[in-house]
Short mmCIF file of C-alpha atoms and ligand atoms in Angstrom, two decimals:
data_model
loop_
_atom_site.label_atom_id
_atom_site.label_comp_id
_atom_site.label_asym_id
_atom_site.label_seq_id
_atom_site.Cartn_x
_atom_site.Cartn_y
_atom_site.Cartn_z
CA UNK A 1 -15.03 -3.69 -3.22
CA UNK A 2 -15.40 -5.77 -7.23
CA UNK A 3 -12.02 -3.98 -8.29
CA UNK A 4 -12.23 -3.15 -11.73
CA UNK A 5 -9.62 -5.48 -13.57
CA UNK A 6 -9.05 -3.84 -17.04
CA UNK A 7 -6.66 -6.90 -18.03
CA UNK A 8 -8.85 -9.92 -16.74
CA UNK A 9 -6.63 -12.82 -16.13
CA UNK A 10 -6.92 -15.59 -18.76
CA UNK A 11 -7.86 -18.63 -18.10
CA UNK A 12 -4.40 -19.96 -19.43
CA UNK A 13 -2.67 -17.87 -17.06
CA UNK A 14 -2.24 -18.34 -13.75
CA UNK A 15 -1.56 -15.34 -11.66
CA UNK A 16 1.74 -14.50 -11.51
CA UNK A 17 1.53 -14.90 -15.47
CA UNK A 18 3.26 -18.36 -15.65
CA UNK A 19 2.01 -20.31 -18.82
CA UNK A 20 -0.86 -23.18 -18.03
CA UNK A 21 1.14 -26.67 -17.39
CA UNK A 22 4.66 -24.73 -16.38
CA UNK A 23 5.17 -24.59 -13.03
CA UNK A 24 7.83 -21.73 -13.02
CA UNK A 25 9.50 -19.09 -15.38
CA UNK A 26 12.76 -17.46 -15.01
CA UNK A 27 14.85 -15.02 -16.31
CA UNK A 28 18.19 -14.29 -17.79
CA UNK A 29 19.50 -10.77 -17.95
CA UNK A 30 23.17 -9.47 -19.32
CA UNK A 31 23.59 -8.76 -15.22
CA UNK A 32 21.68 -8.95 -12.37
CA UNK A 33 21.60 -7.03 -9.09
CA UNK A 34 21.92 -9.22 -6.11
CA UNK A 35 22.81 -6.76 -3.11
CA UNK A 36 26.01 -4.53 -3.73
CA UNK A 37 27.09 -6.25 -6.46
CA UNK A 38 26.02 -7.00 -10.25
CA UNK A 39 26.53 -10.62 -11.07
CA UNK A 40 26.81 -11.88 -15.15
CA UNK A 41 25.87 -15.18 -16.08
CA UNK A 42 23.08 -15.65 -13.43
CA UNK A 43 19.35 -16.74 -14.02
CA UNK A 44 16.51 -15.97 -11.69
CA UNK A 45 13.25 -18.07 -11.16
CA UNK A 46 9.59 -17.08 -9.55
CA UNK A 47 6.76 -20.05 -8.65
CA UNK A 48 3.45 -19.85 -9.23
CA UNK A 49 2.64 -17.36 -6.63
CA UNK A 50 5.14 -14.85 -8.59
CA UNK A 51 8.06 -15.80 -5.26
CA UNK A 52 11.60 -16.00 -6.47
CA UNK A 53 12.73 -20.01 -5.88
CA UNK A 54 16.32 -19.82 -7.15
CA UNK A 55 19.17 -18.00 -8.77
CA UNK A 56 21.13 -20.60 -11.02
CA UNK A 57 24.16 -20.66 -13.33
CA UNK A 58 23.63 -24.30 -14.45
CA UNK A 59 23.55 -24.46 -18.77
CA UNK A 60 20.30 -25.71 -18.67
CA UNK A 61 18.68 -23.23 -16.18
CA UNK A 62 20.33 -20.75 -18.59
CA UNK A 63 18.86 -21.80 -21.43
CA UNK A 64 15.36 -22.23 -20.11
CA UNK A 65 15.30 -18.93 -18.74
CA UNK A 66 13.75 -15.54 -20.87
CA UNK A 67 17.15 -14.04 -22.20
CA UNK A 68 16.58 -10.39 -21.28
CA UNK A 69 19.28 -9.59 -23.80
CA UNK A 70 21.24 -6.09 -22.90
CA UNK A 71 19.25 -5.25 -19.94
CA UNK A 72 20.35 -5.38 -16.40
CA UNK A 73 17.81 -6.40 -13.63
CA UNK A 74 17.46 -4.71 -10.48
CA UNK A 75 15.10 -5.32 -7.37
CA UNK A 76 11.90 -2.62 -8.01
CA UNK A 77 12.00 0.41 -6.18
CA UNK A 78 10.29 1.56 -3.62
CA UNK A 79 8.53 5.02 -3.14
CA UNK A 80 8.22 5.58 0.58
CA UNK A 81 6.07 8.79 0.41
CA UNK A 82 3.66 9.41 -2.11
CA UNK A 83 0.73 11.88 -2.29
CA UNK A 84 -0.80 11.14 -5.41
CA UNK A 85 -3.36 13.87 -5.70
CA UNK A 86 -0.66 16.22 -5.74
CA UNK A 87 0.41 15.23 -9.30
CA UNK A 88 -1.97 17.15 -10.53
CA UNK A 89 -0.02 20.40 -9.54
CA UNK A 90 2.78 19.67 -12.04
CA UNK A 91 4.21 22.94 -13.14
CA UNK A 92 1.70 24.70 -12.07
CA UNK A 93 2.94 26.84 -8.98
CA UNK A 94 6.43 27.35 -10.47
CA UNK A 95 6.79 31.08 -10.10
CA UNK A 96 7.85 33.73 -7.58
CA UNK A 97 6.21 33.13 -4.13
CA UNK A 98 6.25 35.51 -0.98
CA UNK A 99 9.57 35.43 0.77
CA UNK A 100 9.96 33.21 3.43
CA UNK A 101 7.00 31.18 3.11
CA UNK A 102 7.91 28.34 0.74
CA UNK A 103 3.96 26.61 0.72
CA UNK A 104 2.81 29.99 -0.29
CA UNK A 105 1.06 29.70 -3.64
CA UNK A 106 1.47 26.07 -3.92
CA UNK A 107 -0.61 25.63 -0.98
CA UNK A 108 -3.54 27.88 -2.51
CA UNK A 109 -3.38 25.97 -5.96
CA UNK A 110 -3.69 22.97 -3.61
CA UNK A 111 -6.80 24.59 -2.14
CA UNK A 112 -8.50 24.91 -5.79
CA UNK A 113 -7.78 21.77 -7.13
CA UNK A 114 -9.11 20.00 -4.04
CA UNK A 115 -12.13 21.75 -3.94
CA UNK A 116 -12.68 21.00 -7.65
CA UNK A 117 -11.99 17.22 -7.31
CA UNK A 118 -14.62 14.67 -7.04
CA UNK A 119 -13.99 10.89 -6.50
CA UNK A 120 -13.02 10.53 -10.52
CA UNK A 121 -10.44 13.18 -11.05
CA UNK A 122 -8.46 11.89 -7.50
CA UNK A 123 -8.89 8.43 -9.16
CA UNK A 124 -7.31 9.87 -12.41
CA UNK A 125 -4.82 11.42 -10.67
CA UNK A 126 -3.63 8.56 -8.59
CA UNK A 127 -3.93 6.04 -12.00
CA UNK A 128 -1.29 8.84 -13.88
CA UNK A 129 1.03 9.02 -10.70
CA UNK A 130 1.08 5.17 -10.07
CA UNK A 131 1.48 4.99 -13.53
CA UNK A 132 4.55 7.08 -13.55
CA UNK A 133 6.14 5.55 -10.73
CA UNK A 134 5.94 2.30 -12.84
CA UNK A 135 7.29 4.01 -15.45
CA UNK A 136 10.26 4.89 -13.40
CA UNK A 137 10.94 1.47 -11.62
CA UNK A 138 9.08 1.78 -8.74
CA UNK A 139 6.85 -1.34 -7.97
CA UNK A 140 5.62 0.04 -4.57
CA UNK A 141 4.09 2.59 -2.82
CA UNK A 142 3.52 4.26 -0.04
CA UNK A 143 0.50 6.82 -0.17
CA UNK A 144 0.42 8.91 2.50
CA UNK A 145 -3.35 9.89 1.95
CA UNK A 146 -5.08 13.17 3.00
CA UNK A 147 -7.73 15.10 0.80
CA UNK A 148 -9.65 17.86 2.07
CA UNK A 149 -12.39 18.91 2.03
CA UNK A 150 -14.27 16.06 1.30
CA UNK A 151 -14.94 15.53 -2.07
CA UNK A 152 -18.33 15.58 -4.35
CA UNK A 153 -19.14 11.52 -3.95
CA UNK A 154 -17.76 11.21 -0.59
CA UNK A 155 -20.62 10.63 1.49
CA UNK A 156 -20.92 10.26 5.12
CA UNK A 157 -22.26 6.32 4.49
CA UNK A 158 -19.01 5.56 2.42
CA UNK A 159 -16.55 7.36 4.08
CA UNK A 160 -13.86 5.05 2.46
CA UNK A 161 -15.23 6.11 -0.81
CA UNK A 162 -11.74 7.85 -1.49
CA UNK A 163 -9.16 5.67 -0.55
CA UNK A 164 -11.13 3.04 -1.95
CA UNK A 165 -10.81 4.93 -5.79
CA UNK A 166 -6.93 5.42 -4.56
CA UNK A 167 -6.91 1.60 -4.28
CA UNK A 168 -8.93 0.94 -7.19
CA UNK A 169 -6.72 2.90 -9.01
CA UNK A 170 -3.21 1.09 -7.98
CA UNK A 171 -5.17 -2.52 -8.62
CA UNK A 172 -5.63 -1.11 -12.14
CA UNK A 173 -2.34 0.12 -12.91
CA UNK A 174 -1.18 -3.32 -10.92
CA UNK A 175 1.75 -1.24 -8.41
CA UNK A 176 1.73 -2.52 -5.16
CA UNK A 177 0.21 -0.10 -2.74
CA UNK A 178 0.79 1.13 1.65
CA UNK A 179 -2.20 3.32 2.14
CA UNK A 180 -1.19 5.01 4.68
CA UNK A 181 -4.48 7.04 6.08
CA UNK A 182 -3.64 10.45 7.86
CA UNK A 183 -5.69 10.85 10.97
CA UNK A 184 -7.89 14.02 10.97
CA UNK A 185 -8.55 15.95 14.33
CA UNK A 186 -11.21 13.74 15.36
CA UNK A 187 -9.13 10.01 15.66
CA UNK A 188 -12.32 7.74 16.89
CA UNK A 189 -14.49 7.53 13.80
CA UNK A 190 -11.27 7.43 11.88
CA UNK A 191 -10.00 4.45 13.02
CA UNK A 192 -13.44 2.96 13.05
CA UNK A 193 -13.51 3.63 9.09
CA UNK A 194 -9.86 2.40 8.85
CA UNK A 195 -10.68 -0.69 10.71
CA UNK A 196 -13.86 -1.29 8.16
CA UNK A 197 -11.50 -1.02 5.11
CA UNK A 198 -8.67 -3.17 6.51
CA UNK A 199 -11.26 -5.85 6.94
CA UNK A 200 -12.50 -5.37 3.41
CA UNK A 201 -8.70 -5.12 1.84
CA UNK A 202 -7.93 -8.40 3.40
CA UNK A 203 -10.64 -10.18 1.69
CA UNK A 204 -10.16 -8.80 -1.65
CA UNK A 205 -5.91 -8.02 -1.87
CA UNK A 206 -3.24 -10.65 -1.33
CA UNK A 207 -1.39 -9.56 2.00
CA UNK A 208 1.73 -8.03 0.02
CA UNK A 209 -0.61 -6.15 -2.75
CA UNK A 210 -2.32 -3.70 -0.81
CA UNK A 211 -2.18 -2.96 2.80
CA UNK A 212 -3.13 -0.17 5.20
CA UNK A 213 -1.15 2.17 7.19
CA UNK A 214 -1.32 5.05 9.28
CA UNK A 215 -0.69 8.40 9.10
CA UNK A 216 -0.62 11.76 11.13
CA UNK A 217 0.76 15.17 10.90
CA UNK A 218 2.66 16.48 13.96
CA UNK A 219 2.43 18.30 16.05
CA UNK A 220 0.16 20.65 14.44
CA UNK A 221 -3.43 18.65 14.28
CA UNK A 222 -3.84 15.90 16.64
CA UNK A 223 -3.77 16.21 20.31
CA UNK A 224 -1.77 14.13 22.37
CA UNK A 225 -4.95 12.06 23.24
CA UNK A 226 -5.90 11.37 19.79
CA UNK A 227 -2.83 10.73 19.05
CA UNK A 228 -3.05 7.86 21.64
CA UNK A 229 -6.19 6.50 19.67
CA UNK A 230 -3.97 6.14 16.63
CA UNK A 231 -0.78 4.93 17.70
CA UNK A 232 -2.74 2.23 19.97
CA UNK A 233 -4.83 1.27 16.88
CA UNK A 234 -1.83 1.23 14.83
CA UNK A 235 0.25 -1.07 17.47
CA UNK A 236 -2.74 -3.63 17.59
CA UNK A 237 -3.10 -3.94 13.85
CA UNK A 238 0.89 -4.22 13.72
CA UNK A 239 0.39 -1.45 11.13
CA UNK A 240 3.02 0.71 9.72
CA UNK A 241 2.54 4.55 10.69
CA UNK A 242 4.12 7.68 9.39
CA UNK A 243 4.24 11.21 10.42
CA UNK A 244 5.65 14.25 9.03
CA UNK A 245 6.82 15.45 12.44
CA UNK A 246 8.56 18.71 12.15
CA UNK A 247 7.47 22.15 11.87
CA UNK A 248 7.93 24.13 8.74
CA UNK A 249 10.67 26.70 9.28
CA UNK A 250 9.25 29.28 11.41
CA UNK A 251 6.96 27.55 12.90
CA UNK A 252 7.20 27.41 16.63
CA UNK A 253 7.56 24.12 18.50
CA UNK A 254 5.81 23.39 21.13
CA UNK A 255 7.02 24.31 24.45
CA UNK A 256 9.04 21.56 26.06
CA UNK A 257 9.51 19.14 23.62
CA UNK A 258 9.90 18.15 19.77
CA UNK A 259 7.46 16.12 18.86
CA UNK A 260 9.67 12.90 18.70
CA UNK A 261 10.72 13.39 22.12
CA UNK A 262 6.86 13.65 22.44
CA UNK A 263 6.18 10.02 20.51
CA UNK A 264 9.33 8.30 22.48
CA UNK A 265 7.55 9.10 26.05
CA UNK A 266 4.64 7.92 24.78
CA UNK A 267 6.50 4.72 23.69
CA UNK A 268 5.43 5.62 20.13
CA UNK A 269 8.85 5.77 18.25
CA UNK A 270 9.97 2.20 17.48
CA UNK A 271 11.03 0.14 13.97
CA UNK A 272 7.10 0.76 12.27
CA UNK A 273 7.26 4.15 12.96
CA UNK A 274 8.75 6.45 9.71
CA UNK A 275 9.97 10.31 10.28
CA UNK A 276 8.71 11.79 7.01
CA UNK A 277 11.14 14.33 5.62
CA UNK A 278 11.39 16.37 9.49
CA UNK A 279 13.19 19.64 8.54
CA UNK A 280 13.96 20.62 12.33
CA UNK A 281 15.92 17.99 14.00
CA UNK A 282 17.53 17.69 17.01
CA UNK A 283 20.99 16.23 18.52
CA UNK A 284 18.61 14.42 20.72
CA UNK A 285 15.84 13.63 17.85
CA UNK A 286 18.21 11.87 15.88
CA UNK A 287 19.47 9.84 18.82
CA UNK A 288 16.01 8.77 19.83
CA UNK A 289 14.98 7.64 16.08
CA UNK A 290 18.37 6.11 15.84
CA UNK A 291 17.40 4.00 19.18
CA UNK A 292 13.83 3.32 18.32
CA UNK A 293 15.35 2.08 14.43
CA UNK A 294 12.88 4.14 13.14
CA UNK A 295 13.15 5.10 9.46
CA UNK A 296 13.40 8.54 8.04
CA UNK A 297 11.87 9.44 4.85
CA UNK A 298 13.16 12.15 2.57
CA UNK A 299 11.76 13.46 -0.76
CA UNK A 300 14.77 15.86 -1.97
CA UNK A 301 13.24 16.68 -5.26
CA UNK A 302 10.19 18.01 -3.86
CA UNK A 303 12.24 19.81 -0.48
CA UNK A 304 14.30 21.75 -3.59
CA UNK A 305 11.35 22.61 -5.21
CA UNK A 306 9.91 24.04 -2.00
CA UNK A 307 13.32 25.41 -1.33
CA UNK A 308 13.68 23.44 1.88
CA UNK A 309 16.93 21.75 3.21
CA UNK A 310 17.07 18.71 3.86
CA UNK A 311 17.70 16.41 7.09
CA UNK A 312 20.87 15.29 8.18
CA UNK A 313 20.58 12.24 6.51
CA UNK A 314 24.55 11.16 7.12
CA UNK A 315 24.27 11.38 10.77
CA UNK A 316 20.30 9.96 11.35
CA UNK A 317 22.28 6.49 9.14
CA UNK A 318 25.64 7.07 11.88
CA UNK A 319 23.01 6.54 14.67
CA UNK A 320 20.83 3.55 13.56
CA UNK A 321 18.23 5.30 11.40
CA UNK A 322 17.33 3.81 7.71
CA UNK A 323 16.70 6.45 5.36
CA UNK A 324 14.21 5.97 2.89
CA UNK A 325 13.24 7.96 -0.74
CA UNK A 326 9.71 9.37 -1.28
CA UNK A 327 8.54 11.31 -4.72
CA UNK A 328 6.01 13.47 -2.47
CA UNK A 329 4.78 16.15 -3.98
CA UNK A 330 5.69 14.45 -8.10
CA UNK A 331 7.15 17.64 -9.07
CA UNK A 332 8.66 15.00 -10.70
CA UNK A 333 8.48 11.33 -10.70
CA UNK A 334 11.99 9.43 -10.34
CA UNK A 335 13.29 8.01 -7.35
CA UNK A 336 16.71 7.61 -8.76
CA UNK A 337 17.17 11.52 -8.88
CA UNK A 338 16.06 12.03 -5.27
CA UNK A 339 18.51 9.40 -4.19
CA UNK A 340 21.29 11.62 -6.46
CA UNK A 341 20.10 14.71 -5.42
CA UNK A 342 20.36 13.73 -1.44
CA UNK A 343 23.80 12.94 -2.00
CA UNK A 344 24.63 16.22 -3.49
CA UNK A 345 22.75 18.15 -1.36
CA UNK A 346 24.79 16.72 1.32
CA UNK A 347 28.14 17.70 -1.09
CA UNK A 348 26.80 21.01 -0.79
CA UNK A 349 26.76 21.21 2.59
CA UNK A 350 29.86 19.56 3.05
CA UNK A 351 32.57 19.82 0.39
CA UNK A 352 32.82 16.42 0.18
CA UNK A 353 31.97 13.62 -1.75
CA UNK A 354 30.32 10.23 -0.63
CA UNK A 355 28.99 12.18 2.72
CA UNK A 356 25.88 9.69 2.55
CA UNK A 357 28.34 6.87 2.48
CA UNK A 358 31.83 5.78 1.21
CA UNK A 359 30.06 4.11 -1.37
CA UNK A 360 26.98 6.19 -2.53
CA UNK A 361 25.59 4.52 -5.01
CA UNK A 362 25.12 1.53 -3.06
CA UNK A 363 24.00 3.00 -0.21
CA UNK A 364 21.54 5.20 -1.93
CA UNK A 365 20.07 2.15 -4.09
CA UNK A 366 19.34 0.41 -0.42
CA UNK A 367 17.61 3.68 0.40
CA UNK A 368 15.68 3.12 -2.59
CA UNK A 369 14.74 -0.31 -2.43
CA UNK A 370 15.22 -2.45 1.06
CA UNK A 371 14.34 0.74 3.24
CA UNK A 372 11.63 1.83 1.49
CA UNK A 373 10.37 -1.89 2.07
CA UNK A 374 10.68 -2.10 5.56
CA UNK A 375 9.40 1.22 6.45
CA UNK A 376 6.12 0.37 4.31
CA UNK A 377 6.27 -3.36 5.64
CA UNK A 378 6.32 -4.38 1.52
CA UNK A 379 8.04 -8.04 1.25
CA UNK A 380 10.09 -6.95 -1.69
CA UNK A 381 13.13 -4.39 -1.57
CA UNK A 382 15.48 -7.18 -2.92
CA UNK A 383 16.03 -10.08 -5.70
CA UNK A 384 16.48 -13.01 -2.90
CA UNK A 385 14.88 -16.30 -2.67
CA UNK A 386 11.55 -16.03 -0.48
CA UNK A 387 10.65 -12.50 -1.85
CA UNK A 388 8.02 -11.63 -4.92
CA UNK A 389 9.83 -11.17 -7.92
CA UNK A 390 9.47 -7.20 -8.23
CA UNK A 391 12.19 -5.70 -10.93
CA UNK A 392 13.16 -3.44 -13.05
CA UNK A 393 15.52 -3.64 -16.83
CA UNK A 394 17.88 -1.30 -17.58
CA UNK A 395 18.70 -0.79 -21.08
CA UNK A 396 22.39 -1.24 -20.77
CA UNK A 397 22.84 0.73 -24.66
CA UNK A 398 20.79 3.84 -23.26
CA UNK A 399 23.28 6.81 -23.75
CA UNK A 400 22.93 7.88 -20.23
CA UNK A 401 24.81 4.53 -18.97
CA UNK A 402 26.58 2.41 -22.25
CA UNK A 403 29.42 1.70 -21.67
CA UNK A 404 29.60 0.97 -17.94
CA UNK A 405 30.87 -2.29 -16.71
CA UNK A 406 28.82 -4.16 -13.63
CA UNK A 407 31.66 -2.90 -11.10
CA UNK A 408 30.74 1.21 -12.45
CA UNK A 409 27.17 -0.09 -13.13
CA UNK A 410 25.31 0.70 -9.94
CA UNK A 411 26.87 3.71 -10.05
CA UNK A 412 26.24 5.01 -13.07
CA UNK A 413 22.68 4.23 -13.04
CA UNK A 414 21.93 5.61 -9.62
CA UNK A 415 23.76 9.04 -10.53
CA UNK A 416 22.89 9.38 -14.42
CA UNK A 417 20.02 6.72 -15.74
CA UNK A 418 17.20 8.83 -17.67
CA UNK A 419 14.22 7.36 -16.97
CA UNK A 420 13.46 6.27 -20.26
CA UNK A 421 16.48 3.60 -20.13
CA UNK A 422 13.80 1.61 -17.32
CA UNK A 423 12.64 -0.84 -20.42
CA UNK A 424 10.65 -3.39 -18.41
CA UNK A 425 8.76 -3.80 -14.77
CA UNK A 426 7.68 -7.02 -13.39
CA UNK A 427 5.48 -7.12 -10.29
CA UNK A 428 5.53 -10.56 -8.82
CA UNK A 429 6.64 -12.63 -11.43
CA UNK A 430 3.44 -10.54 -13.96
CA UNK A 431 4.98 -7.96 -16.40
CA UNK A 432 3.41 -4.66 -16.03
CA UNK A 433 6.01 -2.70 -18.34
CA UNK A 434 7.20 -3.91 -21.79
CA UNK A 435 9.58 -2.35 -23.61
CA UNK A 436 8.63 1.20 -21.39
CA UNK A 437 5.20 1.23 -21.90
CA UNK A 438 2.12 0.18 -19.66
CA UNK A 439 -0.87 -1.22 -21.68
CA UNK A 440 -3.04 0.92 -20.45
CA UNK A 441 -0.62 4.04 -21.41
CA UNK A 442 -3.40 5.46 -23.53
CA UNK A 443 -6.77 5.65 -21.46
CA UNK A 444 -4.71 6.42 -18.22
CA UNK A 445 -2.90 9.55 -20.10
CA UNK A 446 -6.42 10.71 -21.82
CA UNK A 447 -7.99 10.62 -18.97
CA UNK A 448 -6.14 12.71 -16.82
CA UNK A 449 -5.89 15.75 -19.80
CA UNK A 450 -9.68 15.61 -19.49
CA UNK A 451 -9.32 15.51 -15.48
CA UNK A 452 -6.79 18.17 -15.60
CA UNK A 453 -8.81 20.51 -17.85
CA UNK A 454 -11.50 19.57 -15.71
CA UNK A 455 -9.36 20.65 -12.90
CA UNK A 456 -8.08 24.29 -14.22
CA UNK A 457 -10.48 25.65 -16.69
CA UNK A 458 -11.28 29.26 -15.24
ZN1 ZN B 501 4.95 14.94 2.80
#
């Protein structure tokens, strides 16, 4: 698949954006973020390849570095659970739905704007949402892909024609990109079309730029012997997979057994596998994900805006679980506020503070960040030597954080940074941010007003 490169690389440049003749490039913020702490002082270096080599407080190392002067440097987030399409519902199934039935309305605008889609407005979509997530500090993603019905373009001889535009589309914007494919009913020709796109991905992507995943919704679609097909597939390839695996609140389940206690006899739940946001969990559930150190996901902005609760995030971390942070549905796009608003969702519930941990901010920034990596299989998630250079700047003067020190730093910038303090991304060692805007801010933006009217005119 040629991916369309808007921003050719010069010849100069090598990839990771190093100048010709140099053989690495560092940085120097006011304070970086090396794992629970911020540290002053320290420079950071990336090779060739755009891998960090070194953190170094030597005067020379300090003064060859790029001073990133009033801007703290954290590791890039990373969005667990993305469904990109779904940006394109923005505001526009905010009213009064039927009572007890929070997909009602939402799920028939859903219906419309699928059917209206064709392979350019789902790439416009996805281009605006990745673009976003940039936008917001998040270097990778995980897109938990499903559109139906097929749209105008997709053709039975290129069934991959849509997650190939969803790829195109993160190659363009330059985020790093899971696509994680949800298996329909019928799991053989699926994983037949997966299997021909993995091969293609690996001969066009670096490993760690995009990758493929699995997907399935349980327990409502596949049965237990497709399900088989996928997970056996997905074990092979050593392939993440995620499922949402609860019902919707009053939705029966099964008879017997939850659907976890369904994957664990099948010897389906392990450390790949990612719960995404299950509403009704079990004493048992939880224990079984905790054994299998299985991840959840949870999107809180988008549960809220469905009016859903969400999981019991406290006790799935007590019993082993990692939690990861997902933007979903992009009611709206900013992983920071779902970490806040899981923590106070959990105050709500229990009159507390620091239910998630004793520490919140830091253990909501790991949700954010090393989780999200591991549950995707991304090899960033933290500023250590080894890993790509993936971060984010804060502006340290933005209103919604001056004045905080590095100890109240993490702190204030998980529970209060606007989005617009994120200043600049870098995505293995290659900026794709400066000074909060993407260079391709313009077309990507113009494009999707046209999609969008597209979309909605009557
Ligand atoms: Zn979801």
């Amino acid at each position: 698949m040629p991916p369309r490169d808007p921003s050719p690389v010069s010849a100069a440049v090598t990839r990771a954006g190093v100048p010709h003749g140099a053989t690495e490039q560092g940085w120097l913020p006011d304070c970086v973020y090396t794992g629970e702490k911020f540290e002053t002082g320290l420079a950071f270096f990336a090779d060739l390849t755009g891998r960090i080599t070194r953190f170094s407080r030597e005067p020379a190392d300090l003064a060859a570095a790029r001073r990133l002067d009033g801007q703290a440097a954290l590791p890039g987030l990373v969005n667990t659970h993305s469904r990109s399409f779904h940006r394109v519902l923005r505001g526009r199934t905010e009213r009064r739905g039927a009572p007890g039935d929070p997909l009602a309305g939402w799920a028939a605008a859903l219906g419309r704007a699928a059917g209206r889609a064709t392979g350019e407005e789902i790439f416009d979509a996805a281009r605006m949402a990745f673009m976003e997530m940039l936008l917001a500090g998040i270097t990778c993603v995980g897109e938990f892909h499903f559109v139906s019905p097929a749209p105008e373009g997709a053709t039975t001889a290129e069934p991959n024609f849509v997650r190939r535009e969803i790829i195109r589309a993160a190659h363009e914007v330059g985020i790093r990109l899971a696509l994680l494919n949800v298996a329909p009913e019928r799991a053989e020709p699926f994983v037949r079309d997966v299997e021909n796109l993995r091969v293609l991905v690996e001969k066009e992507f670096l490993a760690d730029e995009v990758w493929l995943g699995l997907g399935a919704d349980l327990p409502a679609v596949l049965s237990v012997d497709q399900l088989k097909v996928v997970a056996m597939y997905a074990r092979a390839q050593r392939m993440r997979w995620h499922a949402h695996v609860a019902p919707l609140p009053g939705e029966s389940l099964p008879a017997g057994r939850t659907p976890l206690a369904q994957l664990a006899e099948l010897g389906f739940l392990d450390k790949r596998f990612t719960a995404v946001h299950p509403i009704q969990l079990t004493d048992d559930d939880v224990k079984l994900l905790g054994t299998a150190r299985a991840t959840v996901c949870l999107c809180p902005i988008t549960a809220q805006n469905f009016g859903i609760d969400t999981a019991p995030a406290e006790k799935l971390l007590a019993a082993g679980t990692g939690i990861a942070l997902g933007t979903d549905s992009h009611a709206q796009i900013d992983l920071l506020k779902e970490a806040r608003l899981l923590e106070y969702q959990l105050r709500v519930q229990h009159g507390q503070r620091g239910v998630i941990a004793a520490e919140p901010a830091t253990a909501l920034f790991h949700a954010a960040t090393v989780t999200g990596a591991r549950s995707l299989g991304a090899t960033g998630g933290a500023l250590e030597v080894g890993r790509p250079a993936d971060f984010f700047t804060v502006n340290l003067f933005d209103p919604s954080i001056a004045g905080a020190e590095p100890g109240a730093l993490l702190a204030n910038i998980v529970f209060a940074l606007e989005r617009r303090a994120v200043r600049d991304v870098w995505i293995g060692g290659r900026q794709r941010v400066v000074a909060g805007r993407h260079p391709l801010h313009g077309p990507i933006v113009g494009r999707f007003v046209e999609a969008q009217r597209r979309i909605w005119s009557t």
